Amino acid sequence: MILILAPNTRTDSEEFKRLEDFLRQMPNIRHRVHQEVGEQQLLTEVYLIGDTASLSVDEVSTLPTVERVVRISEEYRVLGRHQDDQRSTSFEYNGVRFGQDTLQVFAGLCAVNTREHVERMMQALRSHGQVCTRMGAYKPRTNPYSFQGHGKECLPYVFELAGKYGIKVIAMEITHEAHVDEIRAALQQTGNPTGVMLQIGTRNTQNFELLKYVGRQHEFPVLLKRGFGITLEESLNAAEYLASEGNRKVVFGLRGMKTNMGDPHRNFVDFAHVPVVKRLTRMPVCIDPSHSVGARDKAPDGLLDLMHATAQGVIAGANMILVDFHPDPSKALVDGPQALTLEELPYFLDDVGIAREAYEKRVKLAGRFKPGVFSV
Ligand code: PEP
Ligand code: MN
């Protein structure tokens, strides 16, 4: 059960203390307080855990500071929707809004290789009005002898260049908790010119200690990629680990499933799950067409499979696109064969725009539809 408190309720207020005193004397029920600093107000929710079946919603609603009560199922306590449409499905970070109703493109380098390539990428993004990017510094590689990423060495110039070109959010994978501290230190050292969304990759989706560490910090939002070989439910529970530790600024990333049933694509594209994740949880949903498709093969209609997959995700309501670009893919140290070129950036953005417009029209059409009286 969730108690949603009146906005701006302070946890040091007399009323809140009375509420907590009351909750403490209830047998077999523990409670946990979650606070979210919103754009205009402080939102507080109290989660009751344990034997809540016997509690009456009406009675609990009369407790001090309680505005609303939502009875929840066991699944995804914090991030789930629980048939309640009033709780927030968005968050803001460094001036950029991430929600189930917005769309942000994160085009960038799978792996940072040179300063010059980072600069050319960011220059192109700025000239096409983009304020987000992806930049890989810590790369989890299958082969221990492959390039592992430049790590913390590249962070200062990546962040400085981001500031120079007006980039507000960089999605950056971390594979160890020490990377969070390195990112924080490099941001401070360069005067916080940009923001970072911590990316937890598919190989670490169920690295529970890493999830708990990242969930305990509230400074950076998180992009959690779906595990490539586990069920959707297991991956959504992994996201809930972040939220249960207090960080609700989580975007859920679809990146395809590992199975040879998806051949010849690198992974089996799973973007039909965009609306499923939006229905089950309050998280915005990201699609990663690059790591799903994994190649630049072209269909007979002249479109790359990668662009087709992107459009499929966007037309289904995706809220973020993580996509590999490179100024010179032949020189990319990781995933060059799936990278789009800077020349293709405006074309890619226009194609995304078409799919987004079609999605918005579909939502309007669905709103007009009434069974038995359908007219367009
Ligand atoms: C990546 O985005 O660079 C990446 C390694 O993705 P994934 O974790 O989905 O394989
Ligand atoms: Mn990659």
PDB file of N, CA and C in Angstrom, residues 256-307:
ATOM      1  N   GLY A 256      17.174  -5.608 -27.533  1.00  0.00           N
ATOM      2  CA  GLY A 256      17.163  -6.882 -28.243  1.00  0.00           C
ATOM      3  C   GLY A 256      17.599  -8.029 -27.347  1.00  0.00           C
ATOM      4  N   MET A 257      17.166  -9.230 -27.721  1.00  0.00           N
ATOM      5  CA  MET A 257      17.444 -10.429 -26.929  1.00  0.00           C
ATOM      6  C   MET A 257      18.421 -11.324 -27.668  1.00  0.00           C
ATOM      7  N   LYS A 258      19.279 -11.991 -26.899  1.00  0.00           N
ATOM      8  CA  LYS A 258      20.291 -12.853 -27.510  1.00  0.00           C
ATOM      9  C   LYS A 258      19.682 -14.220 -27.820  1.00  0.00           C
ATOM     10  N   THR A 259      19.488 -14.478 -29.076  1.00  0.00           N
ATOM     11  CA  THR A 259      18.991 -15.788 -29.523  1.00  0.00           C
ATOM     12  C   THR A 259      19.244 -15.874 -31.023  1.00  0.00           C
ATOM     13  N   ASN A 260      19.573 -17.050 -31.526  1.00  0.00           N
ATOM     14  CA  ASN A 260      19.791 -17.104 -32.974  1.00  0.00           C
ATOM     15  C   ASN A 260      18.479 -17.049 -33.749  1.00  0.00           C
ATOM     16  N   MET A 261      17.350 -17.011 -33.040  1.00  0.00           N
ATOM     17  CA  MET A 261      16.052 -16.803 -33.707  1.00  0.00           C
ATOM     18  C   MET A 261      16.004 -15.402 -34.330  1.00  0.00           C
ATOM     19  N   GLY A 262      16.872 -14.522 -33.872  1.00  0.00           N
ATOM     20  CA  GLY A 262      16.886 -13.152 -34.403  1.00  0.00           C
ATOM     21  C   GLY A 262      17.792 -13.000 -35.612  1.00  0.00           C
ATOM     22  N   ASP A 263      18.537 -14.047 -35.970  1.00  0.00           N
ATOM     23  CA  ASP A 263      19.471 -13.946 -37.107  1.00  0.00           C
ATOM     24  C   ASP A 263      18.730 -13.479 -38.352  1.00  0.00           C
ATOM     25  N   PRO A 264      19.328 -12.646 -39.167  1.00  0.00           N
ATOM     26  CA  PRO A 264      20.725 -12.223 -39.150  1.00  0.00           C
ATOM     27  C   PRO A 264      20.990 -10.971 -38.306  1.00  0.00           C
ATOM     28  N   HIS A 265      20.033 -10.503 -37.549  1.00  0.00           N
ATOM     29  CA  HIS A 265      20.331  -9.360 -36.679  1.00  0.00           C
ATOM     30  C   HIS A 265      21.175  -9.816 -35.484  1.00  0.00           C
ATOM     31  N   ARG A 266      21.906  -8.875 -34.918  1.00  0.00           N
ATOM     32  CA  ARG A 266      22.792  -9.200 -33.793  1.00  0.00           C
ATOM     33  C   ARG A 266      21.978  -9.715 -32.596  1.00  0.00           C
ATOM     34  N   ASN A 267      20.814  -9.125 -32.384  1.00  0.00           N
ATOM     35  CA  ASN A 267      19.899  -9.550 -31.330  1.00  0.00           C
ATOM     36  C   ASN A 267      18.479  -9.526 -31.882  1.00  0.00           C
ATOM     37  N   PHE A 268      17.587 -10.222 -31.200  1.00  0.00           N
ATOM     38  CA  PHE A 268      16.198 -10.268 -31.664  1.00  0.00           C
ATOM     39  C   PHE A 268      15.501  -8.991 -31.191  1.00  0.00           C
ATOM     40  N   VAL A 269      15.117  -8.142 -32.140  1.00  0.00           N
ATOM     41  CA  VAL A 269      14.575  -6.824 -31.791  1.00  0.00           C
ATOM     42  C   VAL A 269      13.278  -6.996 -30.985  1.00  0.00           C
ATOM     43  N   ASP A 270      13.219  -6.299 -29.847  1.00  0.00           N
ATOM     44  CA  ASP A 270      12.105  -6.499 -28.900  1.00  0.00           C
ATOM     45  C   ASP A 270      11.281  -5.225 -28.679  1.00  0.00           C
ATOM     46  N   PHE A 271      11.217  -4.384 -29.715  1.00  0.00           N
ATOM     47  CA  PHE A 271      10.568  -3.084 -29.498  1.00  0.00           C
ATOM     48  C   PHE A 271       9.044  -3.172 -29.377  1.00  0.00           C
ATOM     49  N   ALA A 272       8.476  -4.365 -29.638  1.00  0.00           N
ATOM     50  CA  ALA A 272       7.038  -4.536 -29.386  1.00  0.00           C
ATOM     51  C   ALA A 272       6.761  -4.451 -27.881  1.00  0.00           C
ATOM     52  N   HIS A 273       7.830  -4.488 -27.072  1.00  0.00           N
ATOM     53  CA  HIS A 273       7.637  -4.382 -25.620  1.00  0.00           C
ATOM     54  C   HIS A 273       7.590  -2.940 -25.123  1.00  0.00           C
ATOM     55  N   VAL A 274       7.758  -1.963 -26.024  1.00  0.00           N
ATOM     56  CA  VAL A 274       7.686  -0.547 -25.576  1.00  0.00           C
ATOM     57  C   VAL A 274       6.371  -0.282 -24.834  1.00  0.00           C
ATOM     58  N   PRO A 275       5.203  -0.572 -25.452  1.00  0.00           N
ATOM     59  CA  PRO A 275       3.953  -0.279 -24.727  1.00  0.00           C
ATOM     60  C   PRO A 275       3.750  -1.155 -23.495  1.00  0.00           C
ATOM     61  N   VAL A 276       4.350  -2.330 -23.497  1.00  0.00           N
ATOM     62  CA  VAL A 276       4.187  -3.227 -22.336  1.00  0.00           C
ATOM     63  C   VAL A 276       4.866  -2.618 -21.107  1.00  0.00           C
ATOM     64  N   VAL A 277       6.103  -2.133 -21.308  1.00  0.00           N
ATOM     65  CA  VAL A 277       6.833  -1.545 -20.174  1.00  0.00           C
ATOM     66  C   VAL A 277       6.111  -0.283 -19.693  1.00  0.00           C
ATOM     67  N   LYS A 278       5.548   0.487 -20.638  1.00  0.00           N
ATOM     68  CA  LYS A 278       4.838   1.714 -20.247  1.00  0.00           C
ATOM     69  C   LYS A 278       3.547   1.394 -19.482  1.00  0.00           C
ATOM     70  N   ARG A 279       2.953   0.261 -19.791  1.00  0.00           N
ATOM     71  CA  ARG A 279       1.713  -0.103 -19.097  1.00  0.00           C
ATOM     72  C   ARG A 279       2.010  -0.644 -17.692  1.00  0.00           C
ATOM     73  N   LEU A 280       3.107  -1.410 -17.579  1.00  0.00           N
ATOM     74  CA  LEU A 280       3.405  -2.044 -16.285  1.00  0.00           C
ATOM     75  C   LEU A 280       4.092  -1.102 -15.305  1.00  0.00           C
ATOM     76  N   THR A 281       4.826  -0.125 -15.848  1.00  0.00           N
ATOM     77  CA  THR A 281       5.618   0.743 -14.968  1.00  0.00           C
ATOM     78  C   THR A 281       5.472   2.207 -15.373  1.00  0.00           C
ATOM     79  N   ARG A 282       6.060   3.073 -14.556  1.00  0.00           N
ATOM     80  CA  ARG A 282       6.016   4.512 -14.850  1.00  0.00           C
ATOM     81  C   ARG A 282       7.305   4.981 -15.533  1.00  0.00           C
ATOM     82  N   MET A 283       8.136   4.037 -15.981  1.00  0.00           N
ATOM     83  CA  MET A 283       9.417   4.438 -16.577  1.00  0.00           C
ATOM     84  C   MET A 283       9.274   4.859 -18.033  1.00  0.00           C
ATOM     85  N   PRO A 284       9.998   5.904 -18.445  1.00  0.00           N
ATOM     86  CA  PRO A 284      10.136   6.169 -19.885  1.00  0.00           C
ATOM     87  C   PRO A 284      10.920   5.006 -20.494  1.00  0.00           C
ATOM     88  N   VAL A 285      10.690   4.726 -21.771  1.00  0.00           N
ATOM     89  CA  VAL A 285      11.321   3.559 -22.393  1.00  0.00           C
ATOM     90  C   VAL A 285      12.263   3.984 -23.519  1.00  0.00           C
ATOM     91  N   CYS A 286      13.471   3.452 -23.468  1.00  0.00           N
ATOM     92  CA  CYS A 286      14.496   3.741 -24.483  1.00  0.00           C
ATOM     93  C   CYS A 286      14.614   2.542 -25.422  1.00  0.00           C
ATOM     94  N   ILE A 287      14.891   2.817 -26.685  1.00  0.00           N
ATOM     95  CA  ILE A 287      15.218   1.734 -27.607  1.00  0.00           C
ATOM     96  C   ILE A 287      16.660   1.928 -28.097  1.00  0.00           C
ATOM     97  N   ASP A 288      17.352   0.832 -28.295  1.00  0.00           N
ATOM     98  CA  ASP A 288      18.708   0.887 -28.827  1.00  0.00           C
ATOM     99  C   ASP A 288      18.742   0.075 -30.125  1.00  0.00           C
ATOM    100  N   PRO A 289      18.473   0.730 -31.263  1.00  0.00           N
ATOM    101  CA  PRO A 289      18.453  -0.007 -32.529  1.00  0.00           C
ATOM    102  C   PRO A 289      19.839  -0.499 -32.933  1.00  0.00           C
ATOM    103  N   SER A 290      20.913   0.189 -32.501  1.00  0.00           N
ATOM    104  CA  SER A 290      22.258  -0.199 -32.930  1.00  0.00           C
ATOM    105  C   SER A 290      22.648  -1.558 -32.384  1.00  0.00           C
ATOM    106  N   HIS A 291      22.464  -1.745 -31.054  1.00  0.00           N
ATOM    107  CA  HIS A 291      22.863  -3.018 -30.462  1.00  0.00           C
ATOM    108  C   HIS A 291      21.839  -4.113 -30.732  1.00  0.00           C
ATOM    109  N   SER A 292      20.629  -3.746 -31.161  1.00  0.00           N
ATOM    110  CA  SER A 292      19.638  -4.758 -31.529  1.00  0.00           C
ATOM    111  C   SER A 292      19.952  -5.318 -32.908  1.00  0.00           C
ATOM    112  N   VAL A 293      20.106  -4.416 -33.866  1.00  0.00           N
ATOM    113  CA  VAL A 293      20.278  -4.844 -35.267  1.00  0.00           C
ATOM    114  C   VAL A 293      21.740  -5.194 -35.548  1.00  0.00           C
ATOM    115  N   GLY A 294      22.653  -4.313 -35.122  1.00  0.00           N
ATOM    116  CA  GLY A 294      24.074  -4.641 -35.157  1.00  0.00           C
ATOM    117  C   GLY A 294      24.758  -4.605 -36.505  1.00  0.00           C
ATOM    118  N   ALA A 295      24.104  -4.081 -37.539  1.00  0.00           N
ATOM    119  CA  ALA A 295      24.749  -4.029 -38.859  1.00  0.00           C
ATOM    120  C   ALA A 295      24.076  -2.951 -39.700  1.00  0.00           C
ATOM    121  N   ARG A 296      24.682  -2.646 -40.847  1.00  0.00           N
ATOM    122  CA  ARG A 296      24.148  -1.603 -41.720  1.00  0.00           C
ATOM    123  C   ARG A 296      23.477  -2.197 -42.961  1.00  0.00           C
ATOM    124  N   ASP A 297      22.887  -3.367 -42.834  1.00  0.00           N
ATOM    125  CA  ASP A 297      22.235  -3.972 -44.001  1.00  0.00           C
ATOM    126  C   ASP A 297      21.038  -3.141 -44.401  1.00  0.00           C
ATOM    127  N   LYS A 298      20.805  -3.141 -45.719  1.00  0.00           N
ATOM    128  CA  LYS A 298      19.730  -2.302 -46.276  1.00  0.00           C
ATOM    129  C   LYS A 298      18.641  -3.181 -46.869  1.00  0.00           C
ATOM    130  N   ALA A 299      17.389  -2.794 -46.650  1.00  0.00           N
ATOM    131  CA  ALA A 299      16.259  -3.523 -47.239  1.00  0.00           C
ATOM    132  C   ALA A 299      16.075  -3.073 -48.694  1.00  0.00           C
ATOM    133  N   PRO A 300      15.334  -3.836 -49.498  1.00  0.00           N
ATOM    134  CA  PRO A 300      15.154  -3.479 -50.915  1.00  0.00           C
ATOM    135  C   PRO A 300      14.480  -2.109 -51.095  1.00  0.00           C
ATOM    136  N   ASP A 301      13.755  -1.625 -50.087  1.00  0.00           N
ATOM    137  CA  ASP A 301      13.123  -0.301 -50.209  1.00  0.00           C
ATOM    138  C   ASP A 301      14.106   0.850 -50.015  1.00  0.00           C
ATOM    139  N   GLY A 302      15.394   0.517 -49.766  1.00  0.00           N
ATOM    140  CA  GLY A 302      16.402   1.571 -49.655  1.00  0.00           C
ATOM    141  C   GLY A 302      16.665   2.012 -48.225  1.00  0.00           C
ATOM    142  N   LEU A 303      15.924   1.469 -47.268  1.00  0.00           N
ATOM    143  CA  LEU A 303      16.116   1.857 -45.861  1.00  0.00           C
ATOM    144  C   LEU A 303      16.962   0.826 -45.129  1.00  0.00           C
ATOM    145  N   LEU A 304      17.859   1.305 -44.256  1.00  0.00           N
ATOM    146  CA  LEU A 304      18.652   0.385 -43.431  1.00  0.00           C
ATOM    147  C   LEU A 304      17.725  -0.333 -42.441  1.00  0.00           C
ATOM    148  N   ASP A 305      18.007  -1.600 -42.160  1.00  0.00           N
ATOM    149  CA  ASP A 305      17.243  -2.337 -41.125  1.00  0.00           C
ATOM    150  C   ASP A 305      17.239  -1.534 -39.825  1.00  0.00           C
ATOM    151  N   LEU A 306      18.374  -0.889 -39.565  1.00  0.00           N
ATOM    152  CA  LEU A 306      18.527  -0.106 -38.341  1.00  0.00           C
ATOM    153  C   LEU A 306      17.512   1.053 -38.264  1.00  0.00           C
ATOM    154  N   MET A 307      17.260   1.662 -39.415  1.00  0.00           N
ATOM    155  CA  MET A 307      16.279   2.771 -39.452  1.00  0.00           C
ATOM    156  C   MET A 307      14.858   2.205 -39.356  1.00  0.00           C
TER     157      MET A 307
END
